[in-house]
GROMACS .gro file of C-alpha atoms in nm:
model
  497
    1MET     CA    1  -1.084  -0.027   3.345
    2VAL     CA    2  -0.923   0.291   3.476
    3PHE     CA    3  -0.699   0.430   3.204
    4SER     CA    4  -0.352   0.533   3.324
    5VAL     CA    5  -0.032   0.581   3.130
    6ASP     CA    6   0.079   0.229   3.227
    7ASN     CA    7  -0.252   0.078   3.112
    8VAL     CA    8  -0.248   0.259   2.775
    9VAL     CA    9   0.110   0.149   2.708
   10LEU     CA   10   0.021  -0.210   2.803
   11ILE     CA   11  -0.287  -0.218   2.583
   12VAL     CA   12  -0.116  -0.060   2.279
   13SER     CA   13   0.186  -0.290   2.303
   14LEU     CA   14  -0.038  -0.596   2.348
   15LEU     CA   15  -0.249  -0.502   2.051
   16LEU     CA   16   0.061  -0.453   1.833
   17LEU     CA   17   0.210  -0.784   1.943
   18VAL     CA   18  -0.115  -0.976   1.883
   19SER     CA   19  -0.156  -0.813   1.541
   20ILE     CA   20   0.195  -0.903   1.427
   21ILE     CA   21   0.157  -1.264   1.541
   22ALA     CA   22  -0.189  -1.288   1.382
   23GLY     CA   23  -0.052  -1.140   1.059
   24LYS     CA   24   0.235  -1.394   1.044
   25THR     CA   25  -0.009  -1.682   1.107
   26GLY     CA   26  -0.267  -1.553   0.861
   27TYR     CA   27  -0.009  -1.505   0.583
   28ARG     CA   28   0.058  -1.882   0.577
   29PHE     CA   29  -0.309  -1.944   0.510
   30GLY     CA   30  -0.345  -1.675   0.242
   31VAL     CA   31  -0.550  -1.433   0.456
   32PRO     CA   32  -0.466  -1.066   0.391
   33ILE     CA   33  -0.272  -0.932   0.688
   34LEU     CA   34  -0.481  -0.615   0.692
   35VAL     CA   35  -0.801  -0.811   0.757
   36LEU     CA   36  -0.638  -0.962   1.061
   37PHE     CA   37  -0.541  -0.619   1.193
   38LEU     CA   38  -0.903  -0.512   1.161
   39GLY     CA   39  -1.012  -0.838   1.323
   40VAL     CA   40  -0.784  -0.788   1.624
   41GLY     CA   41  -0.927  -0.437   1.671
   42MET     CA   42  -1.282  -0.573   1.657
   43ALA     CA   43  -1.196  -0.858   1.894
   44PHE     CA   44  -1.060  -0.616   2.158
   45GLY     CA   45  -1.350  -0.369   2.112
   46ASN     CA   46  -1.678  -0.318   2.288
   47ASP     CA   47  -1.834  -0.641   2.160
   48GLY     CA   48  -1.520  -0.841   2.228
   49PHE     CA   49  -1.292  -0.797   2.528
   50GLY     CA   50  -1.471  -0.473   2.615
   51LEU     CA   51  -1.214  -0.209   2.534
   52GLN     CA   52  -1.423   0.112   2.511
   53PHE     CA   53  -1.341   0.329   2.213
   54SER     CA   54  -1.603   0.540   2.030
   55SER     CA   55  -1.430   0.852   1.909
   56PRO     CA   56  -1.440   0.899   1.533
   57GLY     CA   57  -1.241   1.221   1.576
   58VAL     CA   58  -0.945   1.043   1.736
   59ALA     CA   59  -0.964   0.765   1.475
   60GLN     CA   60  -0.968   1.027   1.203
   61PHE     CA   61  -0.662   1.202   1.344
   62ILE     CA   62  -0.469   0.873   1.365
   63GLY     CA   63  -0.589   0.781   1.015
   64VAL     CA   64  -0.470   1.112   0.863
   65LEU     CA   65  -0.121   1.064   1.012
   66ALA     CA   66  -0.117   0.701   0.897
   67LEU     CA   67  -0.242   0.763   0.541
   68ASN     CA   68   0.020   1.033   0.488
   69SER     CA   69   0.299   0.800   0.600
   70ILE     CA   70   0.168   0.516   0.380
   71LEU     CA   71   0.134   0.739   0.071
   72PHE     CA   72   0.475   0.893   0.122
   73SER     CA   73   0.645   0.557   0.168
   74GLY     CA   74   0.461   0.416  -0.131
   75GLY     CA   75   0.577   0.712  -0.343
   76MET     CA   76   0.936   0.660  -0.232
   77ASP     CA   77   0.923   0.293  -0.326
   78THR     CA   78   0.777   0.364  -0.672
   79LYS     CA   79   1.044   0.381  -0.945
   80TYR     CA   80   0.971   0.648  -1.203
   81HIS     CA   81   1.118   0.447  -1.489
   82GLU     CA   82   0.865   0.167  -1.413
   83ILE     CA   83   0.555   0.390  -1.401
   84LYS     CA   84   0.655   0.617  -1.692
   85PRO     CA   85   0.511   0.383  -1.962
   86VAL     CA   86   0.179   0.363  -1.773
   87ILE     CA   87   0.158   0.708  -1.616
   88VAL     CA   88  -0.128   0.828  -1.839
   89GLN     CA   89  -0.339   0.516  -1.773
   90GLY     CA   90  -0.266   0.547  -1.402
   91VAL     CA   91  -0.367   0.911  -1.384
   92VAL     CA   92  -0.688   0.845  -1.580
   93LEU     CA   93  -0.780   0.558  -1.345
   94ALA     CA   94  -0.698   0.768  -1.039
   95THR     CA   95  -0.919   1.056  -1.144
   96LEU     CA   96  -1.189   0.966  -1.398
   97GLY     CA   97  -1.196   0.606  -1.271
   98VAL     CA   98  -1.276   0.720  -0.915
   99LEU     CA   99  -1.542   0.959  -1.038
  100LEU     CA  100  -1.712   0.697  -1.258
  101THR     CA  101  -1.701   0.443  -0.977
  102ALA     CA  102  -1.863   0.690  -0.738
  103LEU     CA  103  -2.136   0.789  -0.982
  104ILE     CA  104  -2.228   0.434  -1.088
  105THR     CA  105  -2.224   0.303  -0.731
  106GLY     CA  106  -2.406   0.603  -0.590
  107PHE     CA  107  -2.694   0.579  -0.839
  108PHE     CA  108  -2.729   0.206  -0.763
  109ILE     CA  109  -2.733   0.268  -0.387
  110PHE     CA  110  -3.002   0.528  -0.428
  111LEU     CA  111  -3.225   0.286  -0.623
  112LEU     CA  112  -3.141  -0.002  -0.390
  113THR     CA  113  -3.243   0.181  -0.073
  114LYS     CA  114  -3.555   0.320  -0.243
  115HIS     CA  115  -3.695  -0.005  -0.376
  116VAL     CA  116  -3.521  -0.303  -0.205
  117PHE     CA  117  -3.365  -0.232   0.133
  118THR     CA  118  -3.618   0.024   0.251
  119SER     CA  119  -3.507  -0.006   0.615
  120VAL     CA  120  -3.208   0.211   0.515
  121THR     CA  121  -3.296   0.524   0.316
  122PHE     CA  122  -3.051   0.752   0.136
  123SER     CA  123  -3.125   1.058  -0.071
  124LEU     CA  124  -2.944   1.080  -0.403
  125LEU     CA  125  -2.680   1.312  -0.246
  126GLY     CA  126  -2.646   1.079   0.055
  127ALA     CA  127  -2.600   0.780  -0.175
  128MET     CA  128  -2.337   0.971  -0.372
  129LEU     CA  129  -2.159   1.057  -0.046
  130LEU     CA  130  -2.151   0.687   0.057
  131ALA     CA  131  -2.024   0.586  -0.291
  132SER     CA  132  -1.757   0.862  -0.288
  133VAL     CA  133  -1.619   0.736   0.044
  134MET     CA  134  -1.567   0.394  -0.117
  135SER     CA  135  -1.466   0.507  -0.463
  136SER     CA  136  -1.085   0.471  -0.443
  137THR     CA  137  -0.871   0.166  -0.432
  138ASP     CA  138  -0.678   0.157  -0.109
  139SER     CA  139  -0.302   0.221  -0.124
  140ALA     CA  140  -0.231   0.044   0.207
  141SER     CA  141  -0.409  -0.275   0.088
  142VAL     CA  142  -0.256  -0.280  -0.260
  143PHE     CA  143   0.099  -0.199  -0.143
  144ALA     CA  144   0.074  -0.458   0.141
  145ILE     CA  145  -0.078  -0.741  -0.060
  146LEU     CA  146   0.140  -0.704  -0.374
  147GLY     CA  147   0.447  -0.649  -0.158
  148SER     CA  148   0.388  -0.943   0.077
  149LYS     CA  149   0.312  -1.184  -0.206
  150GLY     CA  150   0.618  -1.075  -0.408
  151LEU     CA  151   0.397  -1.112  -0.714
  152ALA     CA  152   0.560  -1.059  -1.057
  153LEU     CA  153   0.300  -0.936  -1.307
  154LYS     CA  154   0.315  -0.907  -1.685
  155GLU     CA  155   0.212  -0.604  -1.898
  156ARG     CA  156   0.350  -0.358  -1.640
  157LEU     CA  157   0.047  -0.422  -1.423
  158ARG     CA  158   0.221  -0.385  -1.087
  159PRO     CA  159   0.344  -0.028  -1.141
  160LEU     CA  160   0.002   0.063  -1.287
  161LEU     CA  161  -0.185  -0.072  -0.985
  162GLU     CA  162   0.056   0.089  -0.735
  163LEU     CA  163   0.040   0.425  -0.919
  164GLU     CA  164  -0.340   0.416  -0.930
  165SER     CA  165  -0.382   0.320  -0.563
  166GLY     CA  166  -0.123   0.567  -0.445
  167SER     CA  167  -0.273   0.862  -0.631
  168ASN     CA  168  -0.650   0.804  -0.627
  169ASP     CA  169  -0.716   0.858  -0.252
  170PRO     CA  170  -0.702   1.237  -0.293
  171VAL     CA  171  -0.987   1.233  -0.545
  172ALA     CA  172  -1.204   1.019  -0.320
  173TYR     CA  173  -1.125   1.249  -0.028
  174LEU     CA  174  -1.224   1.556  -0.228
  175LEU     CA  175  -1.550   1.394  -0.345
  176THR     CA  176  -1.628   1.298   0.016
  177ILE     CA  177  -1.569   1.651   0.154
  178THR     CA  178  -1.759   1.804  -0.138
  179PHE     CA  179  -2.072   1.592  -0.091
  180ILE     CA  180  -2.065   1.658   0.286
  181GLN     CA  181  -2.061   2.030   0.216
  182TRP     CA  182  -2.335   1.990  -0.049
  183LEU     CA  183  -2.555   1.807   0.197
  184GLN     CA  184  -2.503   2.062   0.471
  185ILE     CA  185  -2.508   2.384   0.267
  186GLY     CA  186  -2.679   2.279  -0.054
  187GLU     CA  187  -2.548   2.580  -0.248
  188ASN     CA  188  -2.262   2.442  -0.453
  189SER     CA  189  -2.332   2.400  -0.825
  190PHE     CA  190  -2.186   2.114  -1.029
  191TRP     CA  191  -1.944   2.344  -1.208
  192ALA     CA  192  -1.831   2.508  -0.886
  193ILE     CA  193  -1.755   2.163  -0.740
  194THR     CA  194  -1.571   2.054  -1.057
  195GLY     CA  195  -1.362   2.372  -1.050
  196MET     CA  196  -1.277   2.322  -0.683
  197LEU     CA  197  -1.174   1.961  -0.742
  198ALA     CA  198  -0.954   2.055  -1.035
  199MET     CA  199  -0.794   2.347  -0.849
  200GLN     CA  200  -0.714   2.136  -0.538
  201LEU     CA  201  -0.562   1.861  -0.747
  202LEU     CA  202  -0.355   2.105  -0.948
  203ILE     CA  203  -0.225   2.289  -0.639
  204GLY     CA  204  -0.153   1.957  -0.469
  205ALA     CA  205   0.038   1.820  -0.769
  206VAL     CA  206   0.247   2.136  -0.822
  207LEU     CA  207   0.327   2.183  -0.455
  208GLY     CA  208   0.407   1.812  -0.415
  209TYR     CA  209   0.668   1.834  -0.692
  210LEU     CA  210   0.817   2.160  -0.570
  211PHE     CA  211   0.830   2.048  -0.206
  212GLY     CA  212   0.982   1.718  -0.316
  213ARG     CA  213   1.266   1.895  -0.498
  214LEU     CA  214   1.316   2.133  -0.208
  215SER     CA  215   1.323   1.843   0.043
  216VAL     CA  216   1.604   1.671  -0.151
  217LYS     CA  217   1.811   1.991  -0.141
  218ILE     CA  218   1.748   2.038   0.231
  219ILE     CA  219   1.847   1.677   0.306
  220ASN     CA  220   2.168   1.700   0.105
  221LYS     CA  221   2.272   2.044   0.233
  222ILE     CA  222   2.183   2.034   0.602
  223ASN     CA  223   2.486   1.814   0.695
  224LEU     CA  224   2.364   1.674   1.029
  225ASN     CA  225   2.626   1.541   1.263
  226ASN     CA  226   2.399   1.263   1.386
  227GLU     CA  227   2.305   1.034   1.097
  228SER     CA  228   2.007   0.898   1.293
  229LEU     CA  229   1.837   1.236   1.254
  230TYR     CA  230   1.799   1.215   0.876
  231PRO     CA  231   1.492   0.985   0.890
  232VAL     CA  232   1.341   1.212   1.156
  233LEU     CA  233   1.405   1.511   0.927
  234MET     CA  234   1.220   1.330   0.646
  235LEU     CA  235   0.927   1.258   0.871
  236ALA     CA  236   0.908   1.627   0.968
  237LEU     CA  237   0.922   1.726   0.599
  238LEU     CA  238   0.641   1.479   0.518
  239TYR     CA  239   0.392   1.632   0.759
  240LEU     CA  240   0.505   1.983   0.680
  241ILE     CA  241   0.430   1.920   0.309
  242PHE     CA  242   0.080   1.792   0.395
  243SER     CA  243   0.002   2.082   0.635
  244VAL     CA  244   0.128   2.362   0.413
  245THR     CA  245  -0.041   2.224   0.100
  246THR     CA  246  -0.372   2.184   0.285
  247ALA     CA  247  -0.345   2.542   0.421
  248LEU     CA  248  -0.290   2.668   0.068
  249GLN     CA  249  -0.615   2.499  -0.046
  250GLY     CA  250  -0.437   2.217  -0.222
  251ASN     CA  251  -0.483   1.841  -0.176
  252GLY     CA  252  -0.230   1.742   0.090
  253TYR     CA  253  -0.257   1.366   0.022
  254LEU     CA  254  -0.168   1.412  -0.345
  255ALA     CA  255   0.122   1.643  -0.254
  256VAL     CA  256   0.258   1.389  -0.007
  257TYR     CA  257   0.248   1.105  -0.262
  258ILE     CA  258   0.409   1.313  -0.539
  259SER     CA  259   0.677   1.450  -0.306
  260GLY     CA  260   0.755   1.092  -0.198
  261LEU     CA  261   0.784   0.991  -0.561
  262VAL     CA  262   1.019   1.280  -0.634
  263ILE     CA  263   1.234   1.217  -0.329
  264GLY     CA  264   1.249   0.840  -0.381
  265ASN     CA  265   1.373   0.886  -0.740
  266SER     CA  266   1.638   1.141  -0.645
  267LYS     CA  267   1.991   1.099  -0.496
  268PHE     CA  268   2.030   1.203  -0.134
  269VAL     CA  269   2.246   1.109   0.159
  270HIS     CA  270   2.158   0.804   0.370
  271LYS     CA  271   1.888   0.705   0.124
  272LYS     CA  272   1.873   0.336   0.223
  273THR     CA  273   1.838   0.421   0.593
  274ALA     CA  274   1.562   0.676   0.527
  275LYS     CA  275   1.367   0.437   0.301
  276LYS     CA  276   1.385   0.160   0.559
  277PHE     CA  277   1.272   0.399   0.831
  278MET     CA  278   0.976   0.521   0.625
  279ASP     CA  279   0.884   0.163   0.532
  280GLY     CA  280   0.881   0.069   0.901
  281MET     CA  281   0.677   0.375   0.988
  282ALA     CA  282   0.428   0.293   0.715
  283TRP     CA  283   0.382  -0.060   0.853
  284LEU     CA  284   0.350   0.070   1.207
  285PHE     CA  285   0.087   0.322   1.101
  286GLN     CA  286  -0.097   0.062   0.896
  287ILE     CA  287  -0.126  -0.162   1.204
  288VAL     CA  288  -0.225   0.128   1.430
  289MET     CA  289  -0.483   0.263   1.180
  290PHE     CA  290  -0.648  -0.072   1.116
  291LEU     CA  291  -0.653  -0.151   1.484
  292THR     CA  292  -0.808   0.188   1.566
  293LEU     CA  293  -1.072   0.156   1.295
  294GLY     CA  294  -1.141  -0.200   1.407
  295LEU     CA  295  -1.199  -0.081   1.765
  296LEU     CA  296  -1.439   0.184   1.640
  297VAL     CA  297  -1.687  -0.063   1.493
  298ASN     CA  298  -1.917  -0.296   1.686
  299PRO     CA  299  -1.968  -0.627   1.505
  300THR     CA  300  -2.331  -0.650   1.625
  301GLU     CA  301  -2.403  -0.325   1.439
  302LEU     CA  302  -2.294  -0.485   1.112
  303LEU     CA  303  -2.568  -0.745   1.110
  304PRO     CA  304  -2.858  -0.505   1.026
  305ILE     CA  305  -2.674  -0.365   0.724
  306ALA     CA  306  -2.527  -0.700   0.610
  307GLY     CA  307  -2.784  -0.733   0.325
  308ILE     CA  308  -2.728  -0.395   0.167
  309GLY     CA  309  -2.355  -0.420   0.243
  310LEU     CA  310  -2.325  -0.746   0.051
  311ALA     CA  311  -2.528  -0.603  -0.242
  312ILE     CA  312  -2.302  -0.300  -0.266
  313SER     CA  313  -1.990  -0.517  -0.236
  314LEU     CA  314  -2.103  -0.739  -0.526
  315LEU     CA  315  -2.193  -0.430  -0.734
  316MET     CA  316  -1.851  -0.273  -0.680
  317ILE     CA  317  -1.658  -0.595  -0.748
  318PHE     CA  318  -1.850  -0.707  -1.056
  319VAL     CA  319  -2.014  -0.399  -1.206
  320SER     CA  320  -1.903  -0.045  -1.113
  321ARG     CA  321  -1.531  -0.106  -1.074
  322PRO     CA  322  -1.498  -0.316  -1.397
  323LEU     CA  323  -1.717  -0.071  -1.592
  324ALA     CA  324  -1.512   0.228  -1.478
  325VAL     CA  325  -1.181   0.053  -1.558
  326TRP     CA  326  -1.291  -0.055  -1.904
  327LEU     CA  327  -1.423   0.291  -1.988
  328CYS     CA  328  -1.103   0.455  -1.870
  329LEU     CA  329  -0.872   0.212  -2.049
  330LEU     CA  330  -1.075   0.206  -2.371
  331PRO     CA  331  -0.840   0.447  -2.553
  332PHE     CA  332  -0.537   0.232  -2.462
  333GLY     CA  333  -0.566  -0.050  -2.713
  334LYS     CA  334  -0.227  -0.208  -2.634
  335MET     CA  335  -0.353  -0.343  -2.299
  336SER     CA  336  -0.503  -0.690  -2.329
  337SER     CA  337  -0.857  -0.771  -2.213
  338LYS     CA  338  -0.708  -1.004  -1.949
  339ALA     CA  339  -0.502  -0.720  -1.808
  340LYS     CA  340  -0.813  -0.500  -1.789
  341HIS     CA  341  -0.997  -0.779  -1.609
  342TYR     CA  342  -0.713  -0.805  -1.359
  343VAL     CA  343  -0.701  -0.428  -1.296
  344SER     CA  344  -1.072  -0.442  -1.234
  345TRP     CA  345  -1.030  -0.728  -0.986
  346VAL     CA  346  -0.754  -0.557  -0.784
  347GLY     CA  347  -0.991  -0.272  -0.686
  348LEU     CA  348  -0.926  -0.339  -0.318
  349ARG     CA  349  -1.099  -0.133  -0.049
  350GLY     CA  350  -0.915  -0.082   0.278
  351ALA     CA  351  -0.836   0.162   0.554
  352ALA     CA  352  -0.871   0.472   0.337
  353PRO     CA  353  -1.246   0.429   0.275
  354ILE     CA  354  -1.304   0.351   0.643
  355LEU     CA  355  -1.102   0.663   0.737
  356PHE     CA  356  -1.299   0.876   0.492
  357ALA     CA  357  -1.622   0.732   0.645
  358THR     CA  358  -1.532   0.909   0.970
  359TYR     CA  359  -1.570   1.251   0.803
  360PRO     CA  360  -1.954   1.232   0.768
  361TRP     CA  361  -1.959   1.104   1.126
  362THR     CA  362  -1.764   1.398   1.267
  363ALA     CA  363  -1.969   1.638   1.051
  364SER     CA  364  -2.295   1.494   1.197
  365VAL     CA  365  -2.433   1.406   0.855
  366GLU     CA  366  -2.759   1.211   0.852
  367ASN     CA  367  -2.711   0.835   0.859
  368ALA     CA  368  -2.339   0.891   0.928
  369GLN     CA  369  -2.290   0.585   1.153
  370THR     CA  370  -2.479   0.373   0.906
  371ILE     CA  371  -2.244   0.496   0.632
  372PHE     CA  372  -1.948   0.399   0.850
  373ASN     CA  373  -2.083   0.049   0.915
  374ILE     CA  374  -2.165  -0.012   0.548
  375VAL     CA  375  -1.817   0.104   0.440
  376PHE     CA  376  -1.660  -0.122   0.700
  377PHE     CA  377  -1.863  -0.421   0.581
  378VAL     CA  378  -1.780  -0.357   0.215
  379THR     CA  379  -1.410  -0.328   0.302
  380LEU     CA  380  -1.414  -0.662   0.484
  381VAL     CA  381  -1.582  -0.832   0.186
  382SER     CA  382  -1.338  -0.673  -0.059
  383LEU     CA  383  -1.029  -0.781   0.134
  384LEU     CA  384  -1.160  -1.133   0.194
  385VAL     CA  385  -1.288  -1.195  -0.160
  386GLN     CA  386  -1.043  -0.990  -0.372
  387GLY     CA  387  -0.749  -0.969  -0.138
  388THR     CA  388  -0.717  -1.345  -0.093
  389THR     CA  389  -0.734  -1.416  -0.466
  390VAL     CA  390  -0.490  -1.158  -0.607
  391PRO     CA  391  -0.221  -1.417  -0.695
  392VAL     CA  392  -0.474  -1.684  -0.795
  393VAL     CA  393  -0.652  -1.461  -1.047
  394ALA     CA  394  -0.314  -1.347  -1.188
  395ARG     CA  395  -0.222  -1.708  -1.257
  396TRP     CA  396  -0.568  -1.792  -1.386
  397LEU     CA  397  -0.548  -1.506  -1.641
  398GLY     CA  398  -0.190  -1.597  -1.736
  399LEU     CA  399  -0.053  -1.269  -1.605
  400ALA     CA  400   0.179  -1.402  -1.332
  401GLY     CA  401   0.541  -1.356  -1.428
  402GLU     CA  402   0.840  -1.560  -1.315
  403SER     CA  403   0.966  -1.486  -0.966
  404LYS     CA  404   1.309  -1.331  -0.937
  405PRO     CA  405   1.572  -1.469  -0.696
  406ALA     CA  406   1.529  -1.324  -0.354
  407LYS     CA  407   1.782  -1.066  -0.256
  408LYS     CA  408   1.696  -1.041   0.111
  409LEU     CA  409   1.993  -1.112   0.331
  410SER     CA  410   1.946  -1.253   0.678
  411THR     CA  411   2.293  -1.382   0.765
  412PHE     CA  412   2.503  -1.099   0.624
  413ASP     CA  413   2.387  -0.751   0.728
  414VAL     CA  414   2.514  -0.585   0.408
  415GLU     CA  415   2.337  -0.347   0.165
  416LEU     CA  416   2.421  -0.178  -0.161
  417SER     CA  417   2.325   0.170  -0.262
  418ASP     CA  418   2.031   0.204  -0.499
  419ASP     CA  419   2.272   0.359  -0.752
  420ILE     CA  420   2.467   0.029  -0.766
  421LYS     CA  421   2.286  -0.211  -1.001
  422SER     CA  422   2.463  -0.522  -0.873
  423SER     CA  423   2.260  -0.791  -0.698
  424MET     CA  424   2.351  -0.973  -0.375
  425SER     CA  425   2.218  -1.301  -0.235
  426GLU     CA  426   2.292  -1.570   0.017
  427ILE     CA  427   2.332  -1.941  -0.074
  428MET     CA  428   2.337  -2.216   0.185
  429LEU     CA  429   2.536  -2.505   0.042
  430THR     CA  430   2.419  -2.864   0.036
  431GLU     CA  431   2.585  -3.186  -0.082
  432GLU     CA  432   2.416  -3.143  -0.421
  433HIS     CA  433   2.557  -2.793  -0.467
  434LEU     CA  434   2.914  -2.932  -0.419
  435SER     CA  435   2.868  -3.213  -0.674
  436HIS     CA  436   3.119  -3.046  -0.907
  437GLY     CA  437   3.383  -3.019  -0.635
  438ASN     CA  438   3.427  -2.869  -0.291
  439ARG     CA  439   3.641  -2.571  -0.391
  440ILE     CA  440   3.510  -2.237  -0.513
  441MET     CA  441   3.712  -2.278  -0.833
  442ASP     CA  442   3.535  -2.611  -0.895
  443MET     CA  443   3.187  -2.460  -0.879
  444PRO     CA  444   3.019  -2.354  -1.208
  445ILE     CA  445   2.991  -1.991  -1.109
  446PRO     CA  446   2.960  -1.738  -1.396
  447GLU     CA  447   3.240  -1.483  -1.449
  448LYS     CA  448   3.008  -1.194  -1.347
  449THR     CA  449   2.945  -1.345  -1.003
  450LEU     CA  450   3.183  -1.341  -0.707
  451VAL     CA  451   3.174  -1.518  -0.372
  452VAL     CA  452   3.280  -1.237  -0.141
  453MET     CA  453   3.235  -1.395   0.205
  454VAL     CA  454   3.158  -1.728   0.369
  455LYS     CA  455   2.994  -1.802   0.704
  456ARG     CA  456   3.084  -2.138   0.867
  457GLY     CA  457   2.929  -2.184   1.205
  458ASP     CA  458   2.998  -1.862   1.394
  459SER     CA  459   3.296  -1.763   1.180
  460TYR     CA  460   3.310  -1.534   0.881
  461PHE     CA  461   3.598  -1.528   0.629
  462VAL     CA  462   3.683  -1.399   0.283
  463PRO     CA  463   3.742  -1.698   0.051
  464GLN     CA  464   3.990  -1.767  -0.226
  465GLY     CA  465   3.949  -1.984  -0.530
  466SER     CA  466   4.116  -2.280  -0.349
  467THR     CA  467   3.904  -2.243  -0.033
  468LEU     CA  468   3.747  -2.573   0.065
  469LEU     CA  469   3.375  -2.551   0.115
  470GLU     CA  470   3.150  -2.766   0.334
  471PRO     CA  471   2.777  -2.844   0.338
  472GLY     CA  472   2.606  -2.588   0.561
  473ASP     CA  473   2.836  -2.304   0.458
  474ILE     CA  474   2.652  -1.984   0.370
  475LEU     CA  475   2.792  -1.790   0.075
  476LEU     CA  476   2.746  -1.417   0.019
  477VAL     CA  477   2.751  -1.375  -0.362
  478ILE     CA  478   2.739  -1.058  -0.565
  479SER     CA  479   2.648  -1.044  -0.935
  480ASP     CA  480   2.653  -0.770  -1.195
  481ASN     CA  481   2.277  -0.777  -1.227
  482GLU     CA  482   1.965  -0.984  -1.181
  483ARG     CA  483   2.025  -1.191  -1.492
  484SER     CA  484   2.372  -1.293  -1.376
  485LEU     CA  485   2.232  -1.382  -1.034
  486SER     CA  486   1.961  -1.595  -1.192
  487GLU     CA  487   2.227  -1.772  -1.403
  488THR     CA  488   2.432  -1.837  -1.090
  489TYR     CA  489   2.129  -1.995  -0.919
  490ALA     CA  490   2.062  -2.213  -1.227
  491ARG     CA  491   2.423  -2.336  -1.261
  492ILE     CA  492   2.470  -2.419  -0.895
  493GLY     CA  493   2.125  -2.580  -0.874
  494VAL     CA  494   1.963  -2.340  -0.632
  495LYS     CA  495   1.594  -2.275  -0.677
  496GLY     CA  496   1.499  -1.901  -0.680
  497ASN     CA  497   1.266  -1.789  -0.396
   0.00000   0.00000   0.00000
């Protein structure tokens, strides 16, 4: 195929469309949407429909842009008051947990390739590099799976998992770059590497906080005439934070996540619009990144490494990840053993490990393409085995909480500011809901809930207490809080979604 502008636009739009349709279909069957994005990329690649793509450098560039957007959006969606009680556990898992996972897995890979799978040989440093690439849980996978399932978890597990996955990619990235340099130069001592890791994390954390505070002031003071430019301004600030932090020898990924956390928990103009825009950008970049990485791999090249890939997958799922989690959470006695088991299980691999696997490839490290293929295989196994069972394991361990009533509005395009703690919902009336009477005053609605608008057919109107209601009417209700909304659902006889 001769590539022209028209062809590229056609291919990209077709890939996006197929991915979205595949994701919607797969969700009904419990298949993680991110696996399907990878699958679409593989299907359209060299071994599938023949789309030629073999540039790890381009994939790496797209992945860097995507990972920044995902981390920033994840930080903005994380509420500080929710992570505050688990912030110490999260930080320990994101740092020491990643290091322990890498060391345990790397040592096992070294022994495995020396005594069992001798067709693939890794030195100790090479094995540690491979393990470092896979050592972090993937933010894109965790955010997407927990978010799409709407899973309510006990013992503050959801904020802990989101904090860990959002903040541990920088450590895996630093370990990856460090072992690449160690393999190529061979002069770095253990203490020099440790000092460099600590310094980059410190600089990244400090600059992330400072840039986050500065970004809030810029957004509130700039007073743009066109409101549509505020999300664009935030996108520009996001990549500026990453670039400047990296140039100052800090960890740009950590800075981006922390700045997103600071901005998301601050008051600024057009906050709802900006958060929706960043959420949409994060999803777009997730699709593009997974498609690109899927195009980069040839399924036929996965067969020779399937044996060692499966062995490493099982080790990470059942040994290295659980051992690292239990050692890190040992000082925190308040967390139950079931909760620790669940944290161990939700150690999902995803796009970040595959992205980090392009760094040895672009650096021409020995066995680089083998590393990439193994990481890809391990990621697929993780998403298929762990990703599909996240809600099942939560229920099995008794950690699944009660679902809250859905607040998503489809009929009424209305939103409240994050500063307003009231809750809105839509209720489509049936005959059963009107069993107490067909007027609003006859319905058993709590005092703290109001019916503010009704849609009947194509008409919208503001009701009064004496307004006659009909089956099929859609009510827009607003309550003081989630508890009042739940009470409203219970009294009327509406099941929460």
